[in-house]
Short mmCIF file of C-alpha atoms and ligand atoms in Angstrom, two decimals:
data_model
loop_
_atom_site.label_atom_id
_atom_site.label_comp_id
_atom_site.label_asym_id
_atom_site.label_seq_id
_atom_site.Cartn_x
_atom_site.Cartn_y
_atom_site.Cartn_z
CA MET X 112 21.57 6.68 32.74
CA THR X 113 22.81 7.21 36.24
CA LYS X 114 26.23 5.95 37.34
CA GLN X 115 24.59 3.38 39.60
CA GLU X 116 22.44 2.08 36.78
CA ALA X 117 25.48 1.81 34.56
CA LEU X 118 27.43 -0.04 37.24
CA PHE X 119 24.55 -2.51 37.76
CA GLU X 120 24.38 -3.17 34.00
CA TYR X 121 28.16 -3.55 33.84
CA LEU X 122 28.18 -6.13 36.66
CA LEU X 123 25.27 -8.04 35.05
CA ARG X 124 27.24 -8.29 31.81
CA ILE X 125 30.26 -9.72 33.54
CA GLY X 126 28.27 -12.03 35.77
CA ASP X 127 26.01 -13.26 32.93
CA ASN X 128 29.00 -14.08 30.75
CA SER X 129 30.35 -16.35 33.53
CA LEU X 130 26.92 -17.81 34.34
CA ILE X 131 25.98 -18.74 30.78
CA MET X 132 29.50 -19.93 29.89
CA GLY X 133 29.50 -22.01 33.07
CA HIS X 134 26.13 -23.48 32.23
CA ARG X 135 27.23 -24.34 28.69
CA MET X 136 30.35 -26.11 29.97
CA SER X 137 28.31 -27.99 32.53
CA GLU X 138 26.21 -29.48 29.73
CA TRP X 139 29.32 -31.57 28.88
CA CYS X 140 29.11 -33.35 32.23
CA GLY X 141 29.13 -37.08 31.47
CA HIS X 142 29.49 -36.43 27.69
CA GLY X 143 33.22 -35.52 27.37
CA PRO X 144 35.28 -37.39 24.77
CA ILE X 145 37.39 -38.96 27.49
CA LEU X 146 37.21 -38.85 31.28
CA GLU X 147 40.05 -36.36 31.77
CA GLN X 148 38.47 -33.84 29.44
CA ASP X 149 35.02 -34.35 30.92
CA ILE X 150 36.54 -33.49 34.29
CA ALA X 151 38.46 -30.57 32.90
CA LEU X 152 35.35 -28.96 31.43
CA ILE X 153 33.35 -29.43 34.64
CA ASN X 154 36.22 -27.85 36.63
CA ILE X 155 36.14 -24.88 34.30
CA ALA X 156 32.32 -24.73 34.52
CA LEU X 157 32.61 -24.64 38.28
CA ASP X 158 35.08 -21.75 38.16
CA HIS X 159 32.64 -19.80 35.95
CA ILE X 160 29.72 -20.48 38.22
CA GLY X 161 31.73 -19.42 41.26
CA GLN X 162 32.78 -16.22 39.55
CA ALA X 163 29.18 -15.58 38.39
CA LYS X 164 28.05 -15.83 42.01
CA ASN X 165 30.63 -13.23 43.09
CA TRP X 166 29.69 -10.81 40.29
CA LEU X 167 25.95 -11.20 40.61
CA THR X 168 26.08 -10.87 44.38
CA LEU X 169 27.87 -7.55 43.92
CA ALA X 170 25.29 -6.54 41.29
CA CYS X 171 22.51 -7.11 43.83
CA GLU X 172 24.34 -5.01 46.38
CA VAL X 173 24.68 -2.16 43.88
CA GLU X 174 21.01 -2.47 42.78
CA GLY X 175 19.85 -2.32 46.47
CA LYS X 176 16.49 -3.95 45.79
CA GLU X 177 17.00 -6.92 48.05
CA ARG X 178 17.29 -9.33 45.12
CA THR X 179 19.77 -12.18 45.58
CA GLU X 180 22.17 -13.68 43.03
CA ASP X 181 19.81 -16.65 42.77
CA ASP X 182 16.96 -14.26 41.87
CA LEU X 183 19.07 -12.87 39.06
CA ALA X 184 20.12 -16.29 37.82
CA TYR X 185 16.76 -18.03 38.03
CA HIS X 186 14.06 -15.40 37.79
CA ARG X 187 15.06 -13.24 34.87
CA ASP X 188 13.93 -13.81 31.31
CA VAL X 189 15.90 -13.70 28.06
CA LEU X 190 15.61 -9.96 27.52
CA ASP X 191 17.10 -9.25 30.97
CA PHE X 192 20.25 -11.26 30.36
CA ARG X 193 23.35 -9.26 29.34
CA ASN X 194 25.88 -11.96 28.29
CA LEU X 195 27.74 -11.88 25.00
CA LEU X 196 26.17 -13.83 22.17
CA LEU X 197 29.34 -15.90 21.88
CA VAL X 198 28.94 -17.66 25.20
CA GLU X 199 25.35 -18.77 24.55
CA GLN X 200 26.25 -20.51 21.29
CA PRO X 201 25.59 -24.28 21.43
CA ASN X 202 28.31 -26.73 22.37
CA GLY X 203 28.17 -28.42 18.97
CA ASN X 204 31.07 -30.88 18.54
CA TRP X 205 34.23 -30.90 20.66
CA GLY X 206 35.87 -28.47 18.26
CA ASP X 207 32.98 -26.00 18.43
CA THR X 208 33.20 -25.95 22.22
CA LEU X 209 37.00 -25.48 22.17
CA VAL X 210 36.88 -22.67 19.63
CA ARG X 211 34.13 -20.84 21.51
CA GLY X 212 36.18 -21.30 24.71
CA PHE X 213 39.34 -20.12 23.05
CA LEU X 214 37.81 -16.92 21.69
CA PHE X 215 36.08 -16.12 25.00
CA ASP X 216 38.80 -17.25 27.41
CA THR X 217 41.47 -15.19 25.71
CA TRP X 218 39.20 -12.14 25.86
CA ASN X 219 38.13 -12.91 29.41
CA TYR X 220 41.73 -13.07 30.52
CA TYR X 221 42.74 -9.66 29.24
CA PHE X 222 39.45 -8.17 30.34
CA ALA X 223 39.77 -9.48 33.91
CA LYS X 224 43.43 -8.49 33.95
CA ALA X 225 42.47 -4.87 33.11
CA LEU X 226 39.70 -5.03 35.72
CA THR X 227 42.16 -5.77 38.49
CA ASN X 228 43.11 -2.09 38.19
CA SER X 229 39.53 -0.91 38.69
CA MET X 230 39.03 2.01 41.10
CA ASN X 231 36.12 0.05 42.53
CA THR X 232 37.92 -2.18 45.01
CA GLN X 233 35.14 -4.82 45.13
CA ILE X 234 35.44 -5.20 41.38
CA ALA X 235 39.25 -5.32 41.56
CA ASP X 236 39.08 -7.98 44.25
CA ILE X 237 36.72 -10.30 42.30
CA ALA X 238 38.82 -9.80 39.13
CA THR X 239 42.03 -10.64 41.00
CA LYS X 240 40.42 -13.70 42.51
CA SER X 241 39.17 -14.81 39.03
CA LEU X 242 42.28 -14.01 37.00
CA LYS X 243 44.42 -17.00 37.97
CA GLU X 244 41.51 -19.37 37.32
CA ILE X 245 40.90 -17.74 33.95
CA SER X 246 44.60 -18.10 33.05
CA TYR X 247 44.18 -21.87 33.40
CA HIS X 248 41.11 -21.75 31.12
CA LYS X 249 42.97 -19.69 28.51
CA ASN X 250 45.88 -22.05 28.56
CA TYR X 251 43.71 -25.12 28.28
CA SER X 252 41.87 -23.64 25.27
CA ALA X 253 45.02 -22.51 23.46
CA ASP X 254 46.62 -25.93 24.03
CA TRP X 255 43.68 -27.71 22.38
CA MET X 256 43.59 -25.20 19.50
CA VAL X 257 47.15 -26.12 18.65
CA ARG X 258 46.71 -29.82 19.27
CA LEU X 259 43.67 -30.20 17.03
CA GLY X 260 44.37 -27.35 14.55
CA ASP X 261 47.79 -28.84 13.86
CA GLY X 262 46.47 -32.39 14.23
CA THR X 263 44.92 -34.68 11.69
CA GLU X 264 43.30 -33.49 8.47
CA GLU X 265 39.86 -34.14 10.02
CA SER X 266 40.58 -32.34 13.26
CA HIS X 267 42.06 -29.38 11.38
CA THR X 268 38.99 -29.11 9.15
CA LYS X 269 36.62 -29.27 12.10
CA MET X 270 38.54 -26.55 13.98
CA GLN X 271 38.66 -24.29 10.95
CA ASP X 272 34.93 -24.77 10.31
CA ALA X 273 34.14 -23.97 13.95
CA LEU X 274 36.33 -20.85 13.78
CA ASN X 275 34.62 -19.71 10.58
CA ARG X 276 31.18 -20.27 12.12
CA LEU X 277 31.86 -18.54 15.42
CA TRP X 278 33.93 -15.63 14.15
CA MET X 279 30.90 -13.39 13.60
CA TYR X 280 30.32 -13.41 17.40
CA SER X 281 33.83 -12.11 18.14
CA GLY X 282 33.09 -8.48 17.21
CA GLU X 283 30.77 -7.97 20.18
CA LEU X 284 33.64 -8.64 22.58
CA PHE X 285 35.00 -5.19 21.78
CA THR X 286 31.98 -2.97 21.20
CA MET X 287 31.80 0.00 23.59
CA ASP X 288 28.42 1.50 24.37
CA GLU X 289 27.14 4.06 26.84
CA VAL X 290 27.56 1.73 29.85
CA ASP X 291 31.15 0.97 28.88
CA GLU X 292 31.95 4.64 28.40
CA ILE X 293 30.49 5.63 31.79
CA MET X 294 32.46 2.92 33.53
CA LEU X 295 35.65 3.76 31.66
CA LYS X 296 35.37 7.48 32.47
CA ASP X 297 35.22 6.64 36.18
CA VAL X 298 38.14 4.19 35.87
CA ILE X 299 35.86 1.46 37.09
CA GLY X 300 35.64 -0.36 33.80
CA VAL X 301 37.88 -1.40 30.94
CA ASP X 302 38.91 0.15 27.62
CA LEU X 303 37.95 -2.60 25.21
CA HIS X 304 40.09 -1.10 22.48
CA LEU X 305 43.16 -1.95 24.54
CA VAL X 306 41.82 -5.43 25.26
CA ARG X 307 41.30 -5.82 21.49
CA LYS X 308 45.01 -5.22 20.84
CA GLU X 309 46.12 -7.88 23.36
CA TRP X 310 43.44 -10.34 22.19
CA ASP X 311 44.48 -9.85 18.57
CA ASP X 312 48.17 -10.56 19.26
CA ASP X 313 47.45 -13.58 21.41
CA VAL X 314 44.77 -15.08 19.09
CA ASN X 315 46.90 -14.55 16.02
CA ALA X 316 49.90 -16.21 17.58
CA THR X 317 47.91 -19.26 18.66
CA LEU X 318 46.14 -19.54 15.31
CA THR X 319 49.46 -19.44 13.50
CA GLU X 320 50.87 -22.19 15.71
CA ALA X 321 47.65 -24.16 15.18
CA THR X 322 48.01 -23.76 11.41
CA LEU X 323 44.50 -22.23 11.36
CA HIS X 324 43.47 -19.19 9.30
CA ARG X 325 41.99 -16.18 10.95
CA PRO X 326 38.67 -15.50 9.22
CA PRO X 327 38.20 -12.05 7.69
CA ASP X 328 36.21 -9.56 9.81
CA ALA X 329 32.91 -9.43 7.97
CA TRP X 330 29.39 -8.86 9.42
CA MET X 331 29.46 -9.14 13.18
CA GLN X 332 26.42 -10.22 15.22
CA LYS X 333 25.78 -8.25 18.34
CA GLY X 334 23.10 -7.50 20.82
CA GLY X 335 23.68 -9.72 23.85
CA LYS X 336 25.05 -6.90 25.94
CA THR X 337 21.76 -5.07 25.65
CA GLY X 338 19.49 -8.11 25.91
CA ILE X 339 18.98 -9.00 22.25
CA HIS X 340 19.89 -12.68 22.10
CA THR X 341 20.08 -15.53 19.68
CA GLU X 342 17.39 -18.20 19.94
CA HIS X 343 19.73 -20.42 21.97
CA LEU X 344 19.53 -18.51 25.22
CA GLY X 345 15.86 -19.32 25.75
CA TYR X 346 16.64 -23.03 25.74
CA ILE X 347 19.48 -22.61 28.20
CA LEU X 348 17.17 -20.74 30.57
CA ALA X 349 14.42 -23.31 30.19
CA GLU X 350 16.73 -25.98 31.49
CA MET X 351 18.69 -23.83 34.02
CA GLN X 352 15.62 -22.19 35.57
CA PHE X 353 13.16 -25.03 35.52
CA LEU X 354 13.65 -26.37 39.02
CA PRO X 355 13.66 -23.12 41.03
CA ARG X 356 10.67 -21.85 39.05
CA ALA X 357 8.66 -25.07 39.35
CA TYR X 358 9.56 -25.58 43.02
CA PRO X 359 10.32 -22.14 44.41
CA ASP X 360 10.90 -23.50 47.93
CA ALA X 361 13.30 -26.24 46.86
CA LYS X 362 16.46 -26.29 49.01
CA TRP X 363 19.65 -28.31 48.71
CA MET B 48 31.56 -14.29 79.65
CA LYS B 49 32.52 -15.87 76.36
CA GLY B 50 33.56 -12.49 74.99
CA SER B 51 36.61 -12.70 77.14
CA SER B 52 37.80 -16.03 75.82
CA LYS B 53 41.30 -16.04 74.47
CA ILE B 54 41.69 -16.10 70.72
CA GLU B 55 44.11 -19.01 71.12
CA ASP B 56 41.30 -21.15 72.60
CA ILE B 57 39.21 -20.41 69.50
CA HIS B 58 42.09 -21.41 67.24
CA THR B 59 42.34 -24.70 69.17
CA ILE B 60 38.66 -25.40 68.53
CA LEU B 61 38.97 -24.46 64.82
CA GLY B 62 42.04 -26.69 64.57
CA HIS B 63 39.60 -29.59 64.34
CA VAL B 64 37.72 -28.17 61.27
CA VAL B 65 38.97 -29.86 58.14
CA ASP B 66 38.47 -29.46 54.40
CA PRO B 67 35.74 -31.93 53.51
CA GLU B 68 37.51 -32.74 50.19
CA ILE B 69 40.96 -33.25 51.76
CA PRO B 70 40.16 -34.31 55.31
CA VAL B 71 43.79 -34.43 56.37
CA LEU B 72 44.06 -30.66 56.05
CA THR B 73 42.57 -28.32 58.68
CA ILE B 74 41.33 -24.95 57.54
CA GLU B 75 44.37 -23.52 59.27
CA ASP B 76 46.78 -25.80 57.28
CA LEU B 77 45.10 -24.72 54.08
CA GLY B 78 45.50 -21.07 54.95
CA ILE B 79 41.84 -20.27 54.38
CA LEU B 80 41.22 -19.26 58.00
CA ARG B 81 42.24 -15.59 57.86
CA LYS B 82 41.20 -14.05 61.15
CA VAL B 83 39.49 -14.68 64.47
CA GLU B 84 38.39 -11.64 66.48
CA TRP B 85 35.86 -10.42 68.99
CA GLU B 86 33.58 -7.56 68.10
CA GLY B 87 31.94 -6.94 71.47
CA ASP B 88 30.18 -10.14 72.33
CA GLN B 89 30.25 -11.49 68.78
CA LEU B 90 32.97 -13.75 67.53
CA ILE B 91 33.95 -12.97 63.94
CA VAL B 92 35.64 -15.75 61.93
CA THR B 93 36.97 -14.65 58.57
CA ILE B 94 37.71 -17.23 55.88
CA THR B 95 38.64 -16.97 52.19
CA PRO B 96 37.86 -19.44 49.38
CA THR B 97 40.59 -21.33 47.58
CA TYR B 98 38.81 -21.21 44.18
CA SER B 99 35.80 -18.94 43.33
CA GLY B 100 33.64 -21.96 42.80
CA CYS B 101 34.95 -24.05 45.67
CA PRO B 102 31.89 -26.13 46.64
CA ALA B 103 33.40 -26.92 50.08
CA MET B 104 33.07 -23.36 51.36
CA ALA B 105 29.41 -23.68 52.47
CA MET B 106 30.23 -26.87 54.29
CA ILE B 107 33.30 -25.44 55.94
CA GLU B 108 31.19 -22.50 57.15
CA LYS B 109 28.66 -24.90 58.66
CA GLU B 110 31.42 -26.86 60.40
CA ILE B 111 32.90 -23.74 61.91
CA TYR B 112 29.53 -22.81 63.37
CA GLY B 113 29.05 -26.36 64.58
CA ALA B 114 32.48 -26.69 66.20
CA LEU B 115 32.11 -23.38 68.05
CA LYS B 116 28.51 -24.15 69.11
CA ASN B 117 29.70 -27.41 70.63
CA GLU B 118 32.02 -25.40 72.86
CA GLY B 119 29.27 -22.97 73.84
CA TYR B 120 29.93 -20.16 71.39
CA GLU B 121 26.56 -19.12 70.01
CA ASN B 122 27.09 -15.59 68.88
CA VAL B 123 29.30 -16.28 65.89
CA LEU B 124 29.54 -14.74 62.46
CA VAL B 125 31.56 -16.45 59.70
CA LYS B 126 32.58 -13.97 57.02
CA SER B 127 34.05 -14.82 53.59
CA VAL B 128 36.42 -12.34 51.99
CA LEU B 129 38.05 -12.43 48.54
CA SER B 130 40.95 -10.10 49.22
CA PRO B 131 43.82 -10.74 49.49
CA ALA B 132 43.21 -13.66 47.09
CA TRP B 133 44.24 -17.05 48.49
CA THR B 134 47.36 -18.58 47.01
CA THR B 135 48.96 -22.00 47.50
CA ASP B 136 51.85 -20.20 49.26
CA TRP B 137 49.54 -19.97 52.27
CA LEU B 138 49.57 -23.75 52.75
CA SER B 139 51.50 -24.44 55.95
CA GLU B 140 54.63 -26.62 55.94
CA ASP B 141 52.71 -28.99 58.12
CA GLY B 142 49.93 -29.01 55.46
CA ARG B 143 52.38 -29.80 52.70
CA ARG B 144 53.78 -32.75 54.63
CA LYS B 145 50.27 -34.08 55.40
CA LEU B 146 49.26 -33.73 51.73
CA GLU B 147 52.18 -35.81 50.54
CA GLU B 148 51.50 -38.49 53.18
CA PHE B 149 47.85 -38.52 52.01
CA GLY B 150 49.01 -39.26 48.44
CA ILE B 151 48.66 -35.77 46.92
CA ALA B 152 51.81 -34.03 45.70
CA PRO B 153 52.01 -30.65 47.41
CA PRO B 154 52.19 -27.47 45.30
CA LEU B 155 55.56 -26.16 44.16
CA HIS B 156 56.12 -22.51 43.78
CA ALA B 157 54.32 -20.32 41.28
CA SER B 158 57.38 -20.24 38.97
CA ALA B 159 57.21 -24.05 38.72
CA ASP B 160 53.63 -23.92 37.48
CA LYS B 161 54.57 -21.33 34.93
CA LYS B 162 56.99 -23.93 33.56
CA ILE B 163 54.13 -26.43 33.44
CA LEU B 164 51.96 -23.91 31.59
CA LEU B 165 54.81 -23.61 29.05
CA GLY B 166 54.82 -27.39 28.70
CA LYS B 167 58.12 -27.98 30.53
CA ASN B 168 58.74 -30.63 33.15
CA ALA B 169 58.54 -29.10 36.62
CA HIS B 170 59.78 -32.18 38.55
CA ILE B 171 56.61 -32.93 40.49
CA ARG B 172 57.57 -35.61 42.96
CA CYS B 173 55.50 -38.82 43.11
CA PRO B 174 54.00 -39.02 46.63
CA ARG B 175 54.36 -42.81 46.65
CA CYS B 176 57.86 -43.67 45.45
CA LYS B 177 59.31 -40.08 45.50
CA SER B 178 60.49 -40.31 41.90
CA GLU B 179 60.55 -37.07 39.94
CA ASN B 180 60.10 -38.93 36.68
CA THR B 181 56.46 -37.94 36.41
CA GLU B 182 54.20 -36.69 33.71
CA MET B 183 51.15 -34.43 33.67
CA LYS B 184 48.09 -36.13 32.29
CA SER B 185 45.61 -33.30 32.76
CA GLN B 186 45.77 -29.75 34.11
CA PHE B 187 42.39 -30.48 35.73
CA GLY B 188 41.94 -33.25 38.30
CA SER B 189 39.33 -34.60 40.64
CA THR B 190 38.70 -31.21 42.18
CA ALA B 191 39.34 -27.64 41.04
CA CYS B 192 42.57 -27.37 42.97
CA LYS B 193 44.24 -30.49 41.59
CA ALA B 194 45.94 -31.65 38.41
CA LEU B 195 46.29 -35.25 37.36
CA TYR B 196 49.79 -36.78 37.10
CA VAL B 197 51.19 -40.18 36.53
CA CYS B 198 54.48 -41.60 37.86
CA LYS B 199 56.62 -43.15 35.14
CA ASP B 200 58.55 -45.29 37.65
CA CYS B 201 55.91 -46.83 39.88
CA LYS B 202 53.24 -46.30 37.17
CA GLU B 203 50.70 -44.96 39.73
CA PRO B 204 48.51 -42.00 38.87
CA PHE B 205 48.37 -39.29 41.54
CA ASP B 206 46.91 -35.86 42.22
CA TYR B 207 49.03 -32.70 42.28
CA PHE B 208 47.78 -29.77 44.28
CA LYS B 209 48.36 -27.14 41.64
CA CYS B 210 49.58 -23.64 42.29
CA LEU B 211 47.29 -20.68 42.33
ZN1 LIG K 469 55.97 -43.24 41.81
#
């Protein structure tokens, strides 16, 4: 794998995480439990979509094949997507969405923070631009973890159930493969072992405050980073890509 | 020759371009107009987004082209840059005053928002009755750049332009 290929893959992974997370959050539009939270999720969705656009635009530039960020978003199939399995998991109930957000946002914060030191200035710039937005997401998620984890018996049970269900997707956040190693060696990418340490401390502190139990690390599902996805991604793409595929000339 | 026009003239023209979501603020008040310069015969206007996903950027770009075209400037390029990243500290004093008059509490300093993140009262002032007896209802308001507050004295809800 050349360095350029690795860089393209790396950018796809970051961009696809934002894109799919953003799409999932946008599915809440008009369905939030109360108006303020509906609005909050849509604001967060918009941040993710904006960040995805920045990452995927840079990916296209690196690839140099005259594809655009829209081509990447709307004209790739499941096997070409590089997002983590965690972000494609269904919204489920309010608790499922919050727990998924909490696990991802906490990771995304420390990941983006490390990326602000990238030797690639374009990457560092996008990471810096994204980081403050992500800190709002992280704070929002943690706040809800505590509120509902340490809430009623029912809310506590639902949060613990969601945590138990989603935990097997948390391992992939920290797996390092060839792409990660090439990027780390050139001080372009991030050492996920260091991110793991910060994530662990932060997640443990919030879970304790939320009176929730950290599930044991058992079998971890992975594959999203290399294009092996759960069945859910296909349904997301079917909805997300329908319009530009059915009406290729459609313009806003 | 338009290439010889003074940069101040361009700023005067762009002084009429406003944020479509907060129409009392010009792009200069907001601090998103970063640079105006000539490169030969081409006028380069550099802007920066407030938030990554700010849906107003495309419209602002169009309005810049439109405003300049109306004054006879055809050879224009609007560039968007991410670095240095926009912060609410770039809002002009004038902009802050206009925001409050418009009914949106202007951003405090970054340290104040850290307090809010830690759940402490940051004394956001109600734009209507000026009371500081206010409460945050939601970190996320009607647009990405605003949080939702309510005044405990006059009972009115209001938007707070949150720090970034
Ligand atoms: Zn008031």
